[in-house]
Short mmCIF file of C-alpha atoms and ligand atoms in Angstrom, two decimals:
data_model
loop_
_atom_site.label_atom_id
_atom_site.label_comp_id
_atom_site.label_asym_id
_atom_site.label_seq_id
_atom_site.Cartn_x
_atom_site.Cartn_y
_atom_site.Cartn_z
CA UNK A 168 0.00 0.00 0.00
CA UNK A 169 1.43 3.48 -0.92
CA UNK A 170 -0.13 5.36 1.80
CA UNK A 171 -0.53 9.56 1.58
CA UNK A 172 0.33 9.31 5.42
CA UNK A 173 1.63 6.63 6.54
CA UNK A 174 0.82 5.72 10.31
CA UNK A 175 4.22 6.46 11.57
CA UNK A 176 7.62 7.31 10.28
CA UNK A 177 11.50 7.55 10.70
CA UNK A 178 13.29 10.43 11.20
CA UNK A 179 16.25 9.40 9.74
CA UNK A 180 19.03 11.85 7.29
CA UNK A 181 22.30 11.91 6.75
CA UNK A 182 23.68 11.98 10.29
CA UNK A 183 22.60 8.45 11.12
CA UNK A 184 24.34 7.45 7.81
CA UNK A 185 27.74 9.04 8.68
CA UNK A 186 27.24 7.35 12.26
CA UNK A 187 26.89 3.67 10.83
CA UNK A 188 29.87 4.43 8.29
CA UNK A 189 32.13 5.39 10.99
CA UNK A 190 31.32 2.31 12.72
CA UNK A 191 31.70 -0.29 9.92
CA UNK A 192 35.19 1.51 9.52
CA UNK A 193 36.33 0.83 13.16
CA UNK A 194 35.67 -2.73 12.10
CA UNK A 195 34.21 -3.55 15.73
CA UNK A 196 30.62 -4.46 15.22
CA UNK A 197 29.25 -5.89 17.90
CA UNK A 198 28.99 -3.96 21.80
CA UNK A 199 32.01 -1.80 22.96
CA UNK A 200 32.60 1.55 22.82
CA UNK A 201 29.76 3.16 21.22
CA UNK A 202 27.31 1.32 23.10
CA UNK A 203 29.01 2.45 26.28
CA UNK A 204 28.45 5.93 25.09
CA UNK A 205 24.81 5.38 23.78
CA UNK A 206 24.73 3.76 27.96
CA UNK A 207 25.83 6.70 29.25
CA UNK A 208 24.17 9.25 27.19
CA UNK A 209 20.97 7.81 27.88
CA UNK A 210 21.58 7.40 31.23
CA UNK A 211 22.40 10.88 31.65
CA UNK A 212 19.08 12.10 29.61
CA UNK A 213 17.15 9.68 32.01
CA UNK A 214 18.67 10.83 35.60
CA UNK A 215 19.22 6.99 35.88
CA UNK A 216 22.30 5.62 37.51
CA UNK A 217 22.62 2.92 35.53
CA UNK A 218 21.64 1.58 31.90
CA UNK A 219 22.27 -1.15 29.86
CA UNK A 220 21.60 -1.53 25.73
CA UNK A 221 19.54 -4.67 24.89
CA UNK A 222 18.64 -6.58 21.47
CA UNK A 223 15.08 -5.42 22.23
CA UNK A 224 12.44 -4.27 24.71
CA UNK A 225 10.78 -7.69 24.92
CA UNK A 226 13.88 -8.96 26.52
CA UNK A 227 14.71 -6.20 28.52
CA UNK A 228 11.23 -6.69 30.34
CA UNK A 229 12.46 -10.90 30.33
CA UNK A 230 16.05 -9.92 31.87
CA UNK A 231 14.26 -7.48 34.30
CA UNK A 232 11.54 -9.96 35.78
CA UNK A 233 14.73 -12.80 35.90
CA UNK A 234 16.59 -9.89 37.81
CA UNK A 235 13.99 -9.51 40.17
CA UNK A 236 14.21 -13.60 40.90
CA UNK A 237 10.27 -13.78 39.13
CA UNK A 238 9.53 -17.43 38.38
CA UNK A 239 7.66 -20.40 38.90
CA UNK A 240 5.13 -19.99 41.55
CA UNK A 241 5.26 -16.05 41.26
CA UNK A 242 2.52 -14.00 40.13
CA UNK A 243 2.78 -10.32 37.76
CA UNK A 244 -0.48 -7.73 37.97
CA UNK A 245 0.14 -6.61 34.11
CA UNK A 246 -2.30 -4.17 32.24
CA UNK A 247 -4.43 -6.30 29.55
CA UNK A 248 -3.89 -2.68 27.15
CA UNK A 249 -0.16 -3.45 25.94
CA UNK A 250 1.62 -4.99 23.57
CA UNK A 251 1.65 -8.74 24.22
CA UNK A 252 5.30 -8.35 24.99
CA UNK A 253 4.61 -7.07 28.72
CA UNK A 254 2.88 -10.23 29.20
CA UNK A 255 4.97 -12.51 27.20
CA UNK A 256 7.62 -11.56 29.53
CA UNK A 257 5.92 -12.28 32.45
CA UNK A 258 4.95 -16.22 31.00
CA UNK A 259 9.30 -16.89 29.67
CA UNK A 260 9.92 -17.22 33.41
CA UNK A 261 7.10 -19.51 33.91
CA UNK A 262 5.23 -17.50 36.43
CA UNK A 263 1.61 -16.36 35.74
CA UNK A 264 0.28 -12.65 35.14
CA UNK A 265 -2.84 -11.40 36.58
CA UNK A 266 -4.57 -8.77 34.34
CA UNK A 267 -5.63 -5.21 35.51
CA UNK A 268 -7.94 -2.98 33.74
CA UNK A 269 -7.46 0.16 32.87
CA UNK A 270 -8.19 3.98 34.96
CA UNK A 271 -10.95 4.62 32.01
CA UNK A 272 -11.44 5.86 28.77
CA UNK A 273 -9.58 9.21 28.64
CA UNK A 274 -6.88 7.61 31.08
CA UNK A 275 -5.54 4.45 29.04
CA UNK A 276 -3.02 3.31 32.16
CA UNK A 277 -3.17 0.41 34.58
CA UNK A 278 -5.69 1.74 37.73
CA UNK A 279 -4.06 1.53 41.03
CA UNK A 280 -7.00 -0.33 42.83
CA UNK A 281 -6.86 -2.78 40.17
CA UNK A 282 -3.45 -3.48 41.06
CA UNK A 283 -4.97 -3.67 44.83
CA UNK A 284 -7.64 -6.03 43.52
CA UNK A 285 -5.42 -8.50 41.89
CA UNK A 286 -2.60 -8.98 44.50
CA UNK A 287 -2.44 -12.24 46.12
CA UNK A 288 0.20 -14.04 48.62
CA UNK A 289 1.80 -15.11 45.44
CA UNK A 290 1.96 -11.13 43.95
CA UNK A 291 6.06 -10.27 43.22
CA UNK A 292 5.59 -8.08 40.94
CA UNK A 293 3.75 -5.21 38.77
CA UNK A 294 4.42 -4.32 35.01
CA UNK A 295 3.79 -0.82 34.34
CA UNK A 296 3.06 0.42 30.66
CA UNK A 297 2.92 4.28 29.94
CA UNK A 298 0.37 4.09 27.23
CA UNK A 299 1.36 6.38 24.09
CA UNK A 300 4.39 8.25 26.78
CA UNK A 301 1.73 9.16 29.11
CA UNK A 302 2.73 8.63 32.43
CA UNK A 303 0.62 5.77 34.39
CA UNK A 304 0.04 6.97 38.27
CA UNK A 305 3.37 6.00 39.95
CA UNK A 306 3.17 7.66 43.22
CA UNK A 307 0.16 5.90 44.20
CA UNK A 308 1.76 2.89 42.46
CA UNK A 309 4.43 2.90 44.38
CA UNK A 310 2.97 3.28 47.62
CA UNK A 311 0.79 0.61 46.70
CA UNK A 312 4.45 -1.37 45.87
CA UNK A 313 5.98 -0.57 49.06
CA UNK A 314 2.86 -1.59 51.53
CA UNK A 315 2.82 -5.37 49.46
CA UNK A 316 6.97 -5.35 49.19
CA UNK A 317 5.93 -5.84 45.26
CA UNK A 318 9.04 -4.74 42.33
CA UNK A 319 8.02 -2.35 39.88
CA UNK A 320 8.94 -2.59 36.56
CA UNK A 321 8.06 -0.31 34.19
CA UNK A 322 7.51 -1.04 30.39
CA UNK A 323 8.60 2.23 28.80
CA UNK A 324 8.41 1.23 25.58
CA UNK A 325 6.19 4.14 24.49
CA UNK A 326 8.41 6.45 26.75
CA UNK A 327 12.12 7.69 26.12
CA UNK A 328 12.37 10.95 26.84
CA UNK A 329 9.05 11.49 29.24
CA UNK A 330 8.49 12.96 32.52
CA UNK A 331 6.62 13.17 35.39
CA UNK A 332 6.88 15.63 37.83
CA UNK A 333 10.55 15.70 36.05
CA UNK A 334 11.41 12.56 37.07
CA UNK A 335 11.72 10.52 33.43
CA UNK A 336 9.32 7.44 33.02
CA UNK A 337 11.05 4.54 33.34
CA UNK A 338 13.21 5.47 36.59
CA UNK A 339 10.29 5.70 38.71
CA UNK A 340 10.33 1.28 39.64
CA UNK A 341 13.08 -1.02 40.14
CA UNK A 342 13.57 -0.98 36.39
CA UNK A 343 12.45 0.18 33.13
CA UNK A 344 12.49 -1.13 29.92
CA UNK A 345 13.11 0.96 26.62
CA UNK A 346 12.15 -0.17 22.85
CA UNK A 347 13.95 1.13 19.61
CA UNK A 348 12.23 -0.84 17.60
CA UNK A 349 11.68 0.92 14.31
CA UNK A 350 8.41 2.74 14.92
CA UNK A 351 9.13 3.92 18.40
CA UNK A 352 10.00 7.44 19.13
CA UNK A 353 13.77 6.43 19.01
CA UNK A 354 14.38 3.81 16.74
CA UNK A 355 17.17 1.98 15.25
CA UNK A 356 15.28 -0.91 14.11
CA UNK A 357 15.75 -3.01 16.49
CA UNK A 358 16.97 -2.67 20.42
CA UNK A 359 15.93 -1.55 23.44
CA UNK A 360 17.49 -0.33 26.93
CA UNK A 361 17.29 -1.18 30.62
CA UNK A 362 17.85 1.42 33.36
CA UNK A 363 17.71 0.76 37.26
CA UNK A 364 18.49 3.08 40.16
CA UNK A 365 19.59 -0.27 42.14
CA UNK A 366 23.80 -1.30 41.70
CA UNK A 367 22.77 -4.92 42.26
CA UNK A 368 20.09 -5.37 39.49
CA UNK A 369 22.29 -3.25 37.33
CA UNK A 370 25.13 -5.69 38.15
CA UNK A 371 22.45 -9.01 37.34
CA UNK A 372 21.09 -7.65 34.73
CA UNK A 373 24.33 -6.58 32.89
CA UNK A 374 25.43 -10.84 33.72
CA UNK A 375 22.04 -12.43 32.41
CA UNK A 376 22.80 -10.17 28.87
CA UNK A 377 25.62 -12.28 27.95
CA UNK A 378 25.37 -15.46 28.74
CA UNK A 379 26.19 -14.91 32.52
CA UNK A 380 29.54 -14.68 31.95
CA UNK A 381 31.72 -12.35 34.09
CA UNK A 382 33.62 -10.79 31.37
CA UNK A 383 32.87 -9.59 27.60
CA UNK A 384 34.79 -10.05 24.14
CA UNK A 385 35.46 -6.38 24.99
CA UNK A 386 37.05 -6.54 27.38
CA UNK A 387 39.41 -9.28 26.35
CA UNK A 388 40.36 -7.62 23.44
CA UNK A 389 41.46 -4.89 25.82
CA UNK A 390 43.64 -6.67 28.08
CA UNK A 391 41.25 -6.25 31.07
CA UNK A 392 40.12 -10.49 31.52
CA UNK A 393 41.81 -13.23 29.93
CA UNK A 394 39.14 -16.02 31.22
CA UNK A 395 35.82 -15.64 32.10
CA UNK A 396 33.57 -17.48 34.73
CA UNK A 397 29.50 -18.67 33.97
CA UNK A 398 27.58 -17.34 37.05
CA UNK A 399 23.77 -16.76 35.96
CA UNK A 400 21.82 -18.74 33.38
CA UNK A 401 22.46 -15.94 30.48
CA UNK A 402 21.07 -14.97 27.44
CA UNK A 403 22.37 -13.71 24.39
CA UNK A 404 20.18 -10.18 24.51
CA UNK A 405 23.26 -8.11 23.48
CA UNK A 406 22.98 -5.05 21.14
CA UNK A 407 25.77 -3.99 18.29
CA UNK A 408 27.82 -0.75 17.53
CA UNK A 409 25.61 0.21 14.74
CA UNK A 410 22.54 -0.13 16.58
CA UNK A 411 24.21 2.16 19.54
CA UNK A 412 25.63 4.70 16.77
CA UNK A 413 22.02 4.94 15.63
CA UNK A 414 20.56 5.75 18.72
CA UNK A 415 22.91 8.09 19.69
CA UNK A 416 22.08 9.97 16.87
CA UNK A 417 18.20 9.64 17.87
CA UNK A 418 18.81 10.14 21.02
CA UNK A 419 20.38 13.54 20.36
CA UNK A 420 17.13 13.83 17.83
CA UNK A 421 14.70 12.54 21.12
CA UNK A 422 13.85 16.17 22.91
CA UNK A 423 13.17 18.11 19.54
CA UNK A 424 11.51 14.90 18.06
CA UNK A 425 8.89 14.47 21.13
CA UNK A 426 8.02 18.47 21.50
CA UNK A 427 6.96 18.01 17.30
CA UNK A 428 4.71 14.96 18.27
CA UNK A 429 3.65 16.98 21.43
CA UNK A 430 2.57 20.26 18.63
CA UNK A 431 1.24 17.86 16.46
CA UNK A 432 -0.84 15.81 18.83
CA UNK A 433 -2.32 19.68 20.17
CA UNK A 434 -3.12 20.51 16.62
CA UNK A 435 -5.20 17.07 16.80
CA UNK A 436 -7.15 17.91 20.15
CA UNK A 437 -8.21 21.27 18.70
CA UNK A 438 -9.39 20.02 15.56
CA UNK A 439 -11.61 17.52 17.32
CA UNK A 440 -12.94 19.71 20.29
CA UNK A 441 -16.58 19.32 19.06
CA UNK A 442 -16.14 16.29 17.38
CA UNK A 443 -17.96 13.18 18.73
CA UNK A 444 -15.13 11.55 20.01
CA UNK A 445 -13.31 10.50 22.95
CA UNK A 446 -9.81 11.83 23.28
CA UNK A 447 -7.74 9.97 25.75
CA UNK A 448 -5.16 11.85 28.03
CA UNK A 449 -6.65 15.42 26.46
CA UNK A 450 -7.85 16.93 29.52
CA UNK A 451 -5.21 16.32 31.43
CA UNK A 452 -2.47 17.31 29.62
CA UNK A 453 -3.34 19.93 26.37
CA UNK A 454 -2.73 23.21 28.55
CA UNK A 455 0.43 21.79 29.40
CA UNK A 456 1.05 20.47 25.78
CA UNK A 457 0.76 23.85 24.06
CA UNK A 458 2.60 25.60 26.16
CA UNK A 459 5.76 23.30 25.28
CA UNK A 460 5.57 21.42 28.00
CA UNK A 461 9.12 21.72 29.89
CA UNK A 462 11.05 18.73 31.03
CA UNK A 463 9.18 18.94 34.51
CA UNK A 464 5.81 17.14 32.61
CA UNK A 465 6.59 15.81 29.19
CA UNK A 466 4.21 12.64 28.01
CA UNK A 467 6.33 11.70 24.95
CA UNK A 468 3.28 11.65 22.47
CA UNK A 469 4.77 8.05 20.45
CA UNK A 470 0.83 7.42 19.10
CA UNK A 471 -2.47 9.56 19.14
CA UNK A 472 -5.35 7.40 19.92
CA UNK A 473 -9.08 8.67 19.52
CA UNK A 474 -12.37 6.61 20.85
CA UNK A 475 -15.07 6.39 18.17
CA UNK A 476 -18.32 7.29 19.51
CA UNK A 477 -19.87 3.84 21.21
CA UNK A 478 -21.80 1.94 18.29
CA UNK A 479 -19.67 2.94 15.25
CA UNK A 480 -18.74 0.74 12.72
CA UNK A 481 -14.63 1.13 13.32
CA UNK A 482 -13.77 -1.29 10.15
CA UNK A 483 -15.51 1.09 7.66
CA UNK A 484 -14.00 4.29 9.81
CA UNK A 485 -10.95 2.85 8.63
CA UNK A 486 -11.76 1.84 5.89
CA UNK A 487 -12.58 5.28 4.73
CA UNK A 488 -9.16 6.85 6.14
CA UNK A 489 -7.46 4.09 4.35
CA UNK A 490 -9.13 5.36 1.09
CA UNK A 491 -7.60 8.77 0.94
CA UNK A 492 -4.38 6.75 1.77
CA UNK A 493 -4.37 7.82 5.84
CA UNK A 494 -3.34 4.46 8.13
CA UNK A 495 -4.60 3.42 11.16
CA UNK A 496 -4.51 1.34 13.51
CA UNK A 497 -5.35 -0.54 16.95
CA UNK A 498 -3.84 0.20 20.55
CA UNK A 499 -4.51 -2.79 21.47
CA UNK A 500 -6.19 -5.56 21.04
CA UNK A 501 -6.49 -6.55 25.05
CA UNK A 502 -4.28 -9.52 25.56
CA UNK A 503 -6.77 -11.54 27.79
CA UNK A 504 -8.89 -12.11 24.30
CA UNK A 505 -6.01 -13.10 22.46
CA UNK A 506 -6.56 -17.65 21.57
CA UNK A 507 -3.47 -18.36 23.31
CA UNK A 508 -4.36 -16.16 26.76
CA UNK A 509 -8.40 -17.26 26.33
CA UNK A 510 -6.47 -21.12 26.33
CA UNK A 511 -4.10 -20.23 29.48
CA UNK A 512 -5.87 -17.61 31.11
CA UNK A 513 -10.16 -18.47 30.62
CA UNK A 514 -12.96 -16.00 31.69
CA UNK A 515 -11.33 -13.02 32.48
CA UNK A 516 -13.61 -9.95 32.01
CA UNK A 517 -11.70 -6.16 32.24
CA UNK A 518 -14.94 -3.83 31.39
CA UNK A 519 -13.44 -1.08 30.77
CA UNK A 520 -10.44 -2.07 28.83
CA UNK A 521 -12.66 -3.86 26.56
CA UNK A 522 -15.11 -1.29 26.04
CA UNK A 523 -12.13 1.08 25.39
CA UNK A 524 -10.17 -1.20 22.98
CA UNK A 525 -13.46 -1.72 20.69
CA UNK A 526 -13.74 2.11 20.28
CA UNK A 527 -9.96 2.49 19.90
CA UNK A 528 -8.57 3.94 16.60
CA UNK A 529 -4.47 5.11 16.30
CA UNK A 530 -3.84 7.90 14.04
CA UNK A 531 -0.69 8.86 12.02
CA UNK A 532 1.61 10.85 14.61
CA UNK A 533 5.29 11.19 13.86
CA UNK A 534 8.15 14.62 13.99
CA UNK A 535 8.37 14.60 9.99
CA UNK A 536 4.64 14.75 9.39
CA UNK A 537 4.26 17.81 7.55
CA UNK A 538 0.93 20.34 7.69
CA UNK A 539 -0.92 19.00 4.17
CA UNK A 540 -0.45 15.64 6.22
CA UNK A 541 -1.77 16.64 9.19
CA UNK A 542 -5.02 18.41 7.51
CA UNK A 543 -5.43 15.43 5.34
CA UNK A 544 -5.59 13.41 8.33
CA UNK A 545 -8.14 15.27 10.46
CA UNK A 546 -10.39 16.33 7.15
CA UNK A 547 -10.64 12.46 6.58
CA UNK A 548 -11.40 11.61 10.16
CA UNK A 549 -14.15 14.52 10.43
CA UNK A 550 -15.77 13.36 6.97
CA UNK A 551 -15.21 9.84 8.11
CA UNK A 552 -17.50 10.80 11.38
CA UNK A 553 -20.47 12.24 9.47
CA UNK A 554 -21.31 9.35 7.30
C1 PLP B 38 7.15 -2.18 21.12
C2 PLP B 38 6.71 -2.61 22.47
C3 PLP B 38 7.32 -3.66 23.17
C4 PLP B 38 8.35 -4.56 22.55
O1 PLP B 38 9.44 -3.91 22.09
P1 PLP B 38 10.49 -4.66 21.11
O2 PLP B 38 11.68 -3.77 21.19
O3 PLP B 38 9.87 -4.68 19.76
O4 PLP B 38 10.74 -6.01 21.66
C5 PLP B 38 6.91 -3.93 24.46
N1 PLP B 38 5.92 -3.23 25.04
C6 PLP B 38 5.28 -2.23 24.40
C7 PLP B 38 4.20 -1.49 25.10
C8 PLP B 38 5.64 -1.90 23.09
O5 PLP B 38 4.98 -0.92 22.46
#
């Protein structure tokens, strides 16, 4: 399909080309020294201690629940509104999840009580996932945490470069997890990131990347190990140099990037004030969005998600988008009514995340979407409204 907007985008030129030349000259491809920049510049862009690159955000979220000792036995409250990844996660370690639903329909985010609802003696744990960049309730989530002794790990796939109450999404649990797959606000196609407050997970999680052994290719080819012990039951979940001299770039790119999506999503709200829709998150956050939000409170806008009016026919709404060449899509299909969860995980009702999900539609929101785009896209969904 040749689409007239596309749902999302790269913003990609001729710095990210220089920065994977410069690494296929060095001739050292896989992690080293560019990844221990990438590390430490998103560390530093984060306020988080530590970080470690990963092969992808799906096993980021596996290394962090094995970090935390999840397992057999163990139970994780996860929203049912995510990827399946956040789930997925959970089951690898062969404990079970327990689905929460969701705040409501303008607030997309795992509710607190629900978290309260599902615990039981065998609760470890709680996945976090800051729908779209905006921020799920964490100080109430983490006093919930503290009362039950529960880790919180936050899936930030949505979320590099977002803050609450300028504290970045992602450092607010024991961990967060990053993605960079290739439609994600920073992408390099694939990879993802890990960051932790907490010296010992750091020190785990850096061990289960590779293999659990105590010292890397690196650092042999630097004189710093010569052998190597196997502590941990490792995984290969290592990223390469031109992965990390990608996101560098887009890292640099991330600030800029996320205040576009931030003016873009605005121009959005306004254009559908009267229309019959629901718009998730709007309330809360457009003062603060037009007035370019400062680091202090910064959702990082990675999709704009409307809620058709209850009743409407959502195939042929897309379907008449798709005609003028605009792409949509769905944020999410709720993983409880997904064959292999209705199999596992039978009879599990979430109101409100279902009702939501039915009426959910994704629009196109990316930095390089340019103004004919953006008028195309809200003249289709207006027209698409009044059939
Ligand atoms: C993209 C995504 C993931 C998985 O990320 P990968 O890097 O593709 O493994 C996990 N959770 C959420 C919410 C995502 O959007």
């Amino acid at each position: 399909m040749n689409w007239t907007v596309p749902l999302s985008d790269l913003d990609y030129g001729l710095d990210e080309e220089q920065a994977v030349l410069t690494v296929l000259r060095s001739k050292w491809l896989t992690m080293g020294a560019v990844t221990q920049q990438f590390e430490q510049e998103f560390a530093q862009a984060h306020g988080a201690p530590f970080a470690l690159a990963v092969s992808n955000a799906t096993q980021a979220l596996h290394l962090a629940c094995l970090a935390i000792d999840i397992g057999p036995g163990d139970e994780v409250i996860v929203p049912s509104l995510s990827f399946v990844a956040t789930s997925n996660a959970v089951l690898y370690t062969g404990a079970r999840v327990r689905f929460a639903d969701i705040c409501g329909p303008t607030e997309l985010t795992i509710d607190p009580a629900e978290i309260e609802r599902c615990l039981t003696p065998r609760t470890k744990a709680v996945i976090v996932m800051h729908y779209a960049g905006f921020p799920c309730r964490m100080p109430a989530i983490l006093e919930i945490a503290r009362r039950h002794h529960l880790a919180v790990i936050e899936d930030a796939a949505h979320a590099p470069g977002a803050f609450l109450d300028g504290k970045a999404l992602g450092t607010w649990g024991d961990i967060g997890c990053y993605s960079f797959f290739s439609n994600k606000n920073l992408s390099t196609g694939e990879g993802g990131m890990l960051v932790t407050h907490r010296e010992d997970l750091a020190a785990r999680l850096k061990n289960l990347r590779s293999h659990g052994m105590t010292s890397l290719t690196w650092d042999r080819h630097h004189g710093h190990a010569y052998t190597y012990d196997v502590v941990d039951l490792g995984y290969n979940d290592r990223i390469d140099e031109i992965r990390s001299a990608l996101g560098r770039v887009q890292l640099a790119k991330l600030p800029a990037n996320n205040a576009r999506r931030a003016r873009i999503a605005c121009q959005y709200w306004s254009a559908f004030s009267a229309a019959p829709l629901t718009l998730p998150f709007k309330d809360q956050y457009f003062s603060s969005a037009e007035s370019q939000i400062t680091n202090h409170q910064s959702p990082s806008f990675h999709i704009f998600p409307i809620l058709l009016p209850p009743g409407t026919d959502r195939q042929s709404f897309a379907d008449r988008l798709r005609e003028v060449g605009v792409q949509t899509s769905l944020h999410y299909p709720p993983i409880h009514t997904f064959t292999y969860y209705r199999e596992h995980y039978p009879g599990i009702s979430l109101p409100i995340t279902e009702a939501a999900a039915a009426r959910e539609v994704t629009l196109p929101l990316y930095p390089t979407l340019r103004p004919g785009q953006i008028e195309r896209v809200i003249a289709a969904t207006l027209h698409a409204l009044e059939i």
